[in-house]
Coordinates of C-alpha atoms and ligand atoms in Angstrom, one line a residue:
X403 CA -34.2 -5.6 -14.3
X404 CA -33.1 -9.0 -13.9
X405 CA -31.1 -11.6 -16.2
X406 CA -33.1 -14.2 -15.1
X407 CA -36.7 -15.5 -14.2
X408 CA -37.6 -18.0 -16.4
X409 CA -38.2 -20.5 -13.7
X410 CA -39.5 -18.7 -10.8
X411 CA -43.3 -18.6 -10.6
X412 CA -43.2 -16.1 -7.3
X413 CA -41.4 -12.4 -7.2
X414 CA -38.4 -11.8 -5.4
X415 CA -39.1 -9.8 -2.1
X416 CA -38.4 -6.3 -2.0
X417 CA -36.0 -7.2 1.2
X418 CA -34.2 -10.0 -0.9
X419 CA -33.8 -7.4 -4.0
X420 CA -32.1 -5.0 -2.1
X421 CA -30.0 -7.6 0.2
X422 CA -28.7 -9.1 -3.3
X423 CA -28.0 -5.8 -5.0
X424 CA -24.4 -5.3 -5.1
X425 CA -24.4 -2.3 -7.7
X426 CA -23.4 0.9 -5.5
X427 CA -20.7 -1.4 -4.7
X428 CA -19.6 -2.7 -8.0
X429 CA -20.9 -0.1 -10.1
X430 CA -16.5 1.0 -10.4
X431 CA -16.1 -1.6 -12.0
X432 CA -18.3 -0.5 -15.3
X433 CA -15.3 -0.2 -17.4
X434 CA -13.8 -3.1 -16.8
X435 CA -17.1 -4.8 -17.3
X436 CA -17.6 -3.2 -20.9
X437 CA -13.8 -3.7 -22.1
X438 CA -14.3 -7.7 -21.1
X439 CA -17.8 -7.7 -23.1
X440 CA -16.2 -6.4 -26.1
X441 CA -12.8 -8.6 -26.0
X442 CA -15.7 -11.2 -25.6
X443 CA -17.7 -10.0 -28.6
X444 CA -14.9 -9.5 -30.8
X445 CA -13.9 -13.4 -30.0
X446 CA -17.6 -14.7 -30.8
X447 CA -17.7 -13.1 -34.2
X448 CA -13.7 -14.7 -34.9
X449 CA -15.3 -17.8 -33.8
X450 CA -18.2 -17.6 -36.2
X451 CA -20.5 -17.6 -33.0
X452 CA -22.2 -14.0 -34.1
X453 CA -21.9 -12.4 -37.8
X454 CA -19.9 -9.4 -38.1
X455 CA -22.9 -7.3 -37.8
X456 CA -24.2 -8.1 -34.9
X457 CA -20.9 -8.0 -33.4
X458 CA -20.7 -4.7 -34.5
X459 CA -23.9 -3.5 -33.7
X460 CA -23.1 -4.7 -30.0
X461 CA -19.5 -3.4 -29.7
X462 CA -21.2 0.3 -30.8
X463 CA -23.8 0.0 -28.2
X464 CA -21.4 -0.9 -25.5
X465 CA -19.2 2.2 -26.4
X466 CA -21.9 4.6 -26.2
X467 CA -22.9 3.3 -23.2
X468 CA -19.3 3.7 -22.0
X469 CA -19.3 7.4 -23.3
X470 CA -22.7 8.1 -21.5
X471 CA -21.5 7.0 -18.4
X472 CA -18.4 8.7 -18.3
X473 CA -20.0 12.1 -19.5
X474 CA -22.5 11.8 -16.8
X475 CA -25.3 11.3 -19.2
X476 CA -26.2 7.4 -17.8
X477 CA -26.1 7.1 -13.7
X478 CA -25.3 4.2 -12.7
X479 CA -28.3 3.4 -10.1
X480 CA -31.2 1.8 -9.9
X481 CA -32.4 -1.8 -8.8
X482 CA -30.5 -3.6 -10.8
X483 CA -28.4 -6.7 -9.5
X484 CA -25.1 -5.8 -10.3
X485 CA -23.2 -3.6 -12.7
X486 CA -23.2 -7.1 -14.8
X487 CA -27.0 -6.8 -15.2
X488 CA -27.3 -2.9 -15.5
X489 CA -24.5 -2.8 -18.5
X490 CA -26.8 -5.8 -20.1
X491 CA -30.1 -4.7 -19.6
X492 CA -29.0 -0.8 -20.7
X493 CA -27.6 -2.4 -23.8
X494 CA -30.9 -4.6 -24.7
X495 CA -32.5 -1.4 -24.2
X496 CA -30.3 0.5 -26.6
X497 CA -30.0 -2.2 -29.9
X498 CA -32.7 -4.0 -29.1
X499 CA -33.0 -8.2 -29.0
X500 CA -29.7 -8.5 -30.6
X501 CA -28.2 -7.3 -27.1
X502 CA -29.1 -10.1 -25.4
X503 CA -26.9 -12.4 -27.8
X504 CA -24.0 -10.9 -25.6
X505 CA -24.2 -13.1 -23.1
X506 CA -23.5 -16.5 -25.3
X507 CA -20.9 -18.4 -24.1
X508 CA -20.9 -16.5 -20.9
X509 CA -21.3 -16.4 -17.2
X510 CA -21.7 -13.8 -14.8
X511 CA -19.0 -15.7 -12.7
X512 CA -16.0 -15.7 -15.0
X513 CA -17.4 -11.7 -16.0
X514 CA -17.1 -11.2 -12.4
X515 CA -14.2 -12.7 -12.1
X516 CA -12.1 -11.5 -15.4
X517 CA -13.7 -7.6 -14.4
X518 CA -12.6 -7.7 -11.1
X519 CA -8.7 -9.2 -12.0
X520 CA -8.5 -6.4 -14.7
X521 CA -9.9 -3.8 -11.9
X522 CA -7.4 -5.7 -9.5
X523 CA -4.3 -5.3 -12.0
X524 CA -5.1 -1.6 -12.6
X525 CA -4.9 -0.3 -9.5
X526 CA -2.0 -2.4 -8.4
X527 CA 0.2 -0.4 -11.1
X528 CA -1.5 2.9 -9.8
X529 CA -0.2 2.1 -6.0
X530 CA 2.9 1.2 -7.7
X531 CA 3.4 4.4 -9.4
X532 CA 1.9 6.5 -6.0
X533 CA 5.0 4.3 -4.3
X534 CA 7.4 5.9 -6.8
X535 CA 6.2 9.2 -6.2
X536 CA 6.5 9.0 -2.3
X537 CA 10.3 7.3 -2.2
X538 CA 11.3 10.3 -4.6
X539 CA 9.7 12.5 -2.3
X540 CA 11.3 10.5 0.6
X541 CA 14.7 10.8 -1.4
X542 CA 14.7 14.5 -2.2
X543 CA 14.1 15.4 1.9
X544 CA 16.6 13.1 2.8
X545 CA 19.3 14.1 0.4
X546 CA 18.7 17.7 1.6
X547 CA 18.9 16.8 5.5
X548 CA 22.2 14.9 6.0
X549 CA 22.0 16.3 9.5
X550 CA 23.0 14.6 12.7
X551 CA 20.6 12.7 14.7
X552 CA 19.8 10.6 17.5
X553 CA 19.2 6.7 16.4
X554 CA 17.0 4.7 18.6
X555 CA 16.7 1.2 20.0
X556 CA 14.0 0.7 22.9
X557 CA 13.3 4.1 21.5
X558 CA 16.3 5.1 23.9
X559 CA 19.0 7.6 22.0
X560 CA 21.6 4.4 20.9
X561 CA 23.9 6.0 18.3
X562 CA 24.2 8.7 16.1
X563 CA 22.9 8.6 12.8
X564 CA 22.1 11.4 10.2
X565 CA 18.4 12.2 9.4
X566 CA 18.8 10.8 6.0
X567 CA 19.9 8.1 6.9
X568 CA 17.0 7.3 9.3
X569 CA 14.1 8.5 6.6
X570 CA 15.9 6.3 4.0
X571 CA 15.1 3.0 5.9
X572 CA 11.4 3.6 4.9
X573 CA 12.9 4.3 1.2
X574 CA 13.6 0.6 0.6
X575 CA 11.1 -0.6 2.9
X576 CA 8.5 0.8 0.0
X577 CA 11.1 -0.3 -2.5
X578 CA 10.3 -4.2 -1.2
X579 CA 6.7 -2.9 -1.1
X580 CA 6.8 -2.6 -5.0
X581 CA 8.1 -6.1 -5.7
X582 CA 5.7 -7.4 -3.3
X583 CA 2.8 -5.8 -5.5
X584 CA 4.7 -7.1 -8.8
X585 CA 4.7 -10.5 -7.6
X586 CA 1.2 -10.6 -7.2
X587 CA 0.5 -8.9 -10.4
X588 CA 2.8 -11.7 -12.3
X589 CA 0.9 -14.7 -10.1
X590 CA -2.9 -13.4 -10.9
X591 CA -1.9 -12.8 -14.5
X592 CA -4.0 -15.2 -16.1
X593 CA -7.6 -14.9 -17.9
X594 CA -10.5 -16.4 -16.3
X595 CA -13.2 -15.1 -19.4
X596 CA -14.4 -18.5 -20.9
X597 CA -14.9 -20.7 -17.6
X598 CA -18.1 -19.4 -17.9
X599 CA -20.4 -20.8 -14.6
X600 CA -17.8 -23.6 -13.6
X601 CA -17.7 -26.3 -16.6
X602 CA -16.8 -24.0 -19.4
X603 CA -19.1 -24.2 -22.5
X604 CA -20.3 -26.5 -25.6
X605 CA -19.6 -23.6 -27.9
X606 CA -16.0 -23.5 -29.7
X607 CA -14.7 -20.6 -27.9
X608 CA -11.3 -19.0 -27.9
X609 CA -10.0 -18.3 -24.5
X610 CA -6.4 -18.0 -25.9
X611 CA -7.4 -15.0 -27.8
X612 CA -9.6 -12.7 -24.9
X613 CA -6.9 -13.7 -22.6
X614 CA -4.5 -11.7 -24.7
X615 CA -6.5 -9.1 -25.9
X616 CA -7.6 -8.3 -22.3
X617 CA -3.8 -8.1 -21.4
X618 CA -3.1 -11.5 -19.6
X619 CA -0.3 -13.7 -20.0
X620 CA -2.8 -16.8 -20.5
X621 CA -6.2 -18.2 -19.6
X622 CA -6.7 -20.1 -16.8
X623 CA -5.6 -24.0 -16.6
X624 CA -8.4 -24.8 -14.4
X625 CA -12.2 -23.6 -14.9
X626 CA -13.7 -24.3 -11.3
X627 CA -10.0 -22.8 -10.1
X628 CA -10.7 -20.1 -12.6
X629 CA -14.1 -18.9 -11.2
X630 CA -13.6 -19.4 -7.3
X631 CA -9.8 -17.8 -7.3
X632 CA -10.0 -14.9 -4.9
X633 CA -6.1 -15.3 -4.0
X634 CA -4.7 -12.4 -5.5
X635 CA -7.2 -10.0 -4.0
X636 CA -6.1 -11.5 -0.7
X637 CA -2.6 -11.1 -2.3
X638 CA -2.6 -7.6 -3.0
X639 CA -4.5 -6.9 0.3
X640 CA -1.8 -8.7 1.8
X641 CA 0.8 -6.6 0.3
X642 CA -1.2 -3.5 1.0
X643 CA -1.3 -4.3 4.9
X644 CA 2.3 -4.4 4.8
X645 CA 2.6 -0.8 2.8
X646 CA 0.4 0.4 5.6
X647 CA 2.3 -1.0 8.3
X648 CA 5.2 0.8 7.3
X649 CA 3.3 3.8 6.6
X650 CA 1.9 3.5 10.4
X651 CA 5.7 3.5 11.6
X652 CA 6.6 6.2 10.1
X653 CA 3.7 8.2 11.4
X654 CA 4.2 6.9 14.5
X655 CA 7.9 8.5 14.6
X656 CA 6.4 11.6 13.0
X657 CA 3.9 12.0 15.7
X658 CA 6.7 11.1 18.4
X659 CA 9.0 13.6 16.5
X660 CA 6.5 16.4 16.8
X661 CA 5.8 16.4 20.3
X662 CA 7.2 19.3 22.8
X663 CA 9.5 16.6 24.5
X664 CA 11.1 15.7 20.9
X665 CA 10.8 18.6 18.4
X666 CA 13.0 17.3 15.8
X667 CA 10.5 17.9 13.2
X668 CA 7.4 20.1 12.3
X669 CA 4.5 18.9 10.3
X670 CA 3.2 21.7 8.0
X671 CA -0.2 23.8 8.7
X672 CA -1.2 22.4 5.7
X673 CA -1.6 18.8 7.6
X674 CA -2.3 19.5 11.0
X675 CA -5.4 20.6 13.1
X676 CA -5.9 22.4 15.9
X677 CA -8.0 21.8 19.3
X678 CA -11.4 23.6 20.0
X679 CA -10.3 24.0 23.9
X680 CA -7.2 23.9 24.0
X681 CA -5.5 27.2 21.6
X682 CA -1.9 26.2 21.8
X683 CA -2.4 22.7 20.1
X684 CA -0.9 21.7 16.9
X685 CA -2.1 17.9 16.2
X686 CA -0.3 15.6 13.5
X687 CA -3.6 14.5 12.4
X688 CA -2.7 13.5 9.0
X689 CA 0.4 11.2 10.5
X690 CA -2.7 9.7 13.0
X691 CA -5.3 9.3 10.4
X692 CA -2.7 7.2 8.5
X693 CA -1.7 5.3 11.5
X694 CA -5.5 4.2 12.2
X695 CA -6.4 3.6 8.7
X696 CA -4.0 0.9 8.9
X697 CA -6.6 -1.0 10.9
X698 CA -9.1 -0.9 8.3
X699 CA -6.8 -2.5 5.9
X700 CA -5.8 -5.4 8.2
X701 CA -9.6 -5.6 8.4
X702 CA -9.9 -6.2 4.9
X703 CA -7.7 -8.4 4.7
X704 CA -9.3 -10.9 7.8
X705 CA -12.4 -10.1 6.5
X706 CA -11.5 -11.7 2.9
X707 CA -9.3 -14.9 4.4
X708 CA -12.1 -15.5 6.5
X709 CA -14.7 -15.0 3.8
X710 CA -13.4 -17.6 1.6
X711 CA -12.0 -20.2 4.1
X712 CA -15.4 -22.4 4.1
X713 CA -16.2 -22.2 0.8
X714 CA -17.0 -25.1 -1.5
X715 CA -16.2 -25.0 -5.5
X716 CA -16.8 -23.4 -7.3
X717 CA -18.6 -19.8 -7.5
X718 CA -20.7 -19.0 -4.2
X719 CA -22.7 -15.8 -3.9
X720 CA -20.5 -15.0 -0.7
X721 CA -18.0 -14.0 -2.8
X722 CA -20.2 -11.2 -3.7
X723 CA -18.8 -9.7 -0.7
X724 CA -15.0 -9.6 -1.2
X725 CA -15.4 -5.8 -3.4
X726 CA -16.8 -3.9 -0.9
X727 CA -13.3 -4.4 1.5
X728 CA -11.3 -5.0 -1.4
X729 CA -12.1 -1.3 -3.2
X730 CA -12.0 0.0 0.3
X731 CA -8.6 -0.9 0.8
X732 CA -7.6 0.2 -2.2
X733 CA -8.8 3.6 -1.5
X734 CA -7.4 3.6 1.7
X735 CA -3.7 2.6 0.4
X736 CA -4.1 5.0 -2.2
X737 CA -5.3 7.9 0.0
X738 CA -2.4 7.2 2.8
X739 CA 0.3 7.1 0.5
X740 CA -0.7 10.4 -1.4
X741 CA -1.1 12.3 2.0
X742 CA 2.1 10.9 3.4
X743 CA 4.1 12.1 0.1
X744 CA 2.6 15.8 1.0
X745 CA 3.6 15.4 4.6
X746 CA 7.1 14.3 4.0
X747 CA 7.2 16.9 1.2
X748 CA 6.3 20.0 3.2
X749 CA 8.4 18.6 6.7
X750 CA 10.6 21.2 8.6
X751 CA 13.3 19.4 10.2
X752 CA 14.9 21.0 13.1
X753 CA 19.0 20.3 13.1
X754 CA 19.3 22.1 16.6
X755 CA 16.9 20.0 18.7
X756 CA 18.6 16.5 17.5
X757 CA 22.1 17.5 18.1
X758 CA 20.9 18.8 21.5
X759 CA 19.7 15.5 22.2
X760 CA 22.8 13.8 20.7
X761 CA 25.0 15.2 23.0
X762 CA 22.4 15.1 26.2
X763 CA 22.4 11.2 25.3
X764 CA 26.3 10.6 25.4
X765 CA 25.6 9.0 22.1
X766 CA 29.4 8.4 21.6
X767 CA 29.8 6.3 24.6
X768 CA 30.2 3.4 21.8
X769 CA 33.1 5.2 20.5
X770 CA 34.6 5.7 23.9
X771 CA 34.6 1.9 24.0
X772 CA 36.0 1.4 20.5
X773 CA 38.8 3.8 21.1
X774 CA 40.1 1.7 24.3
X775 CA 40.0 -1.7 22.0
X776 CA 41.9 0.1 19.5
X777 CA 44.5 0.9 21.9
X778 CA 45.0 -2.6 22.6
X779 CA 42.2 -3.3 25.7
X780 CA 39.4 -6.1 25.6
X781 CA 36.0 -5.0 24.3
X782 CA 34.0 -5.9 27.5
X783 CA 36.8 -4.1 29.6
X784 CA 36.3 -1.2 27.6
X785 CA 32.7 -1.4 27.7
X786 CA 33.3 -1.4 31.3
X787 CA 35.3 1.6 31.3
X788 CA 32.8 3.9 29.1
X789 CA 29.8 2.9 31.1
X790 CA 32.0 4.4 34.0
X791 CA 32.3 7.5 32.3
X792 CA 29.1 8.2 31.4
X793 CA 28.3 7.5 35.4
X794 CA 30.7 10.0 36.4
X795 CA 29.5 13.0 33.5
X796 CA 26.0 12.1 34.7
X797 CA 27.0 13.2 38.2
X798 CA 28.8 16.1 37.2
X799 CA 26.3 17.2 34.9
X800 CA 29.4 17.2 31.8
X801 CA 29.1 15.6 28.4
X802 CA 31.7 13.1 27.3
X803 CA 33.7 15.3 25.2
X804 CA 34.0 18.0 27.6
X805 CA 36.0 16.2 30.1
X806 CA 39.6 17.0 30.3
X807 CA 42.6 14.1 29.7
X808 CA 42.9 13.9 33.6
X809 CA 39.4 13.5 34.1
X810 CA 39.9 10.5 30.8
X811 CA 43.1 9.2 32.5
X812 CA 41.1 9.0 36.0
X813 CA 39.4 5.6 33.9
X814 CA 42.5 4.5 31.9
X815 CA 46.3 5.4 31.2
X816 CA 45.4 4.5 27.6
X817 CA 43.3 7.9 26.7
X818 CA 45.5 10.0 24.8
X819 CA 44.7 13.6 23.4
X820 CA 43.6 12.2 19.7
X821 CA 40.2 10.9 22.1
X822 CA 38.9 14.0 21.2
X823 CA 39.1 13.6 17.6
X824 CA 37.7 10.4 17.8
X825 CA 34.6 10.9 19.5
X826 CA 33.6 14.1 17.8
X827 CA 30.3 13.5 16.4
X828 CA 31.0 14.4 13.0
X829 CA 33.7 11.9 12.9
X830 CA 31.9 8.9 14.2
X831 CA 29.4 9.4 11.4
X832 CA 31.7 9.1 8.9
X833 CA 32.9 6.2 10.0
X834 CA 29.7 4.3 9.2
X835 CA 26.5 6.1 7.6
X836 CA 28.0 8.4 5.2
X837 CA 30.0 5.4 3.7
X838 CA 27.3 2.8 3.3
X839 CA 24.8 5.7 2.1
X840 CA 27.4 6.9 -1.2
Ligands
LIG1754 N1 -22.3 -10.0 -8.7 C1 -21.4 -11.1 -8.2 C2 -20.6 -11.1 -7.4 O1 -19.9 -9.8 -7.5 C3 -21.7 -11.4 -9.4 C4 -22.9 -12.1 -10.2 C5 -22.4 -14.2 -10.2 N2 -23.9 -14.4 -9.8 C6 -24.6 -15.6 -9.9 N3 -25.9 -15.4 -9.8 N4 -24.1 -16.5 -10.1 O2 -20.3 -12.3 -7.2

């Protein structure tokens, strides 16, 4: 079950075999491993390093392995060192001695590097599509909900906005997240296949051909860099961490807005859970879990940064530890994006409660000051008068818009009847948000 052994006299301990095996993690790379091997074989034939007939037998063998794995006839399990060993040993079982030619002019070091890169690229594009779906959902919900809403700073009601304007902020964060992933793909788009262990090979291989065959822009320039570069994993997990940070902020808002104290939104029953003791509870678990899983993705980022920081060139076995964290981060970010999409798509928005909160929060106080400035007063003085009006309203349990004109005039002679239109909530929104929102 091993790809090596010639120079060993003693037997590997069972403990070491288990400790060393990464098959349970890297088995997800089976497709990329076979794809990489097929490109490599085609190149070997083109370069006359294998005969046509040998190439064909090997490629057919790999294709049949792929088919059996996908149909569940061949299970990826057993005491193999990794997915590369599993595929190669099973190929030899199937096609005989010629199978042992597959690894000519290749090392597992460039093999694992190219497999993981192919996988990373594929998943990165999938995640971009998941984000696009979430963005579409946000846009649809936003367009259907132009309702007025209090906007916050310091989590204190600040000024009037619309629910649409608020939720669309996340749309633009996600748009930047896509750009970050695309940028990472652009940077990583070079093939390490053909770097071999660290020093290239004496065989006349064609790295340009395999690079293009596998969809890369070109082969990497430097062999040592090629086999030991894990920057792209770190960069993608950085982008994933930022996505999770955005989703976590949105989750936090959904959790706050779902509370008894706010009641701005209600999450659908499908994405909430109850309490085993308190019958009235409806907990926003989906959002809480996304917020919680954010820490897990940050953990993967720190884990791989730490893994790489002290490694001498080129390949070191430590690097096998990159995959568990990377793959977990991929699954976590994908599930979180999809879950958030469902939550947003089914969210109920409570316009009435948002408007009530606006009124209670004196959210037209800024416009009182603006009104006085329009009438010639200095902003700082206008600000002071508006503050005094708020104190008066609080003391007398009134809303600003409910004061009569005599009350307004107690604070400044500049107030006229046009103040009421000027501070009406619908009007103050139209001056900013709706115009900017197109
Ligand atoms: N399973 C290893 C990894 O994931 C690849 C194999 C490299 N092994 C070696 N002995 N050079 O990194």
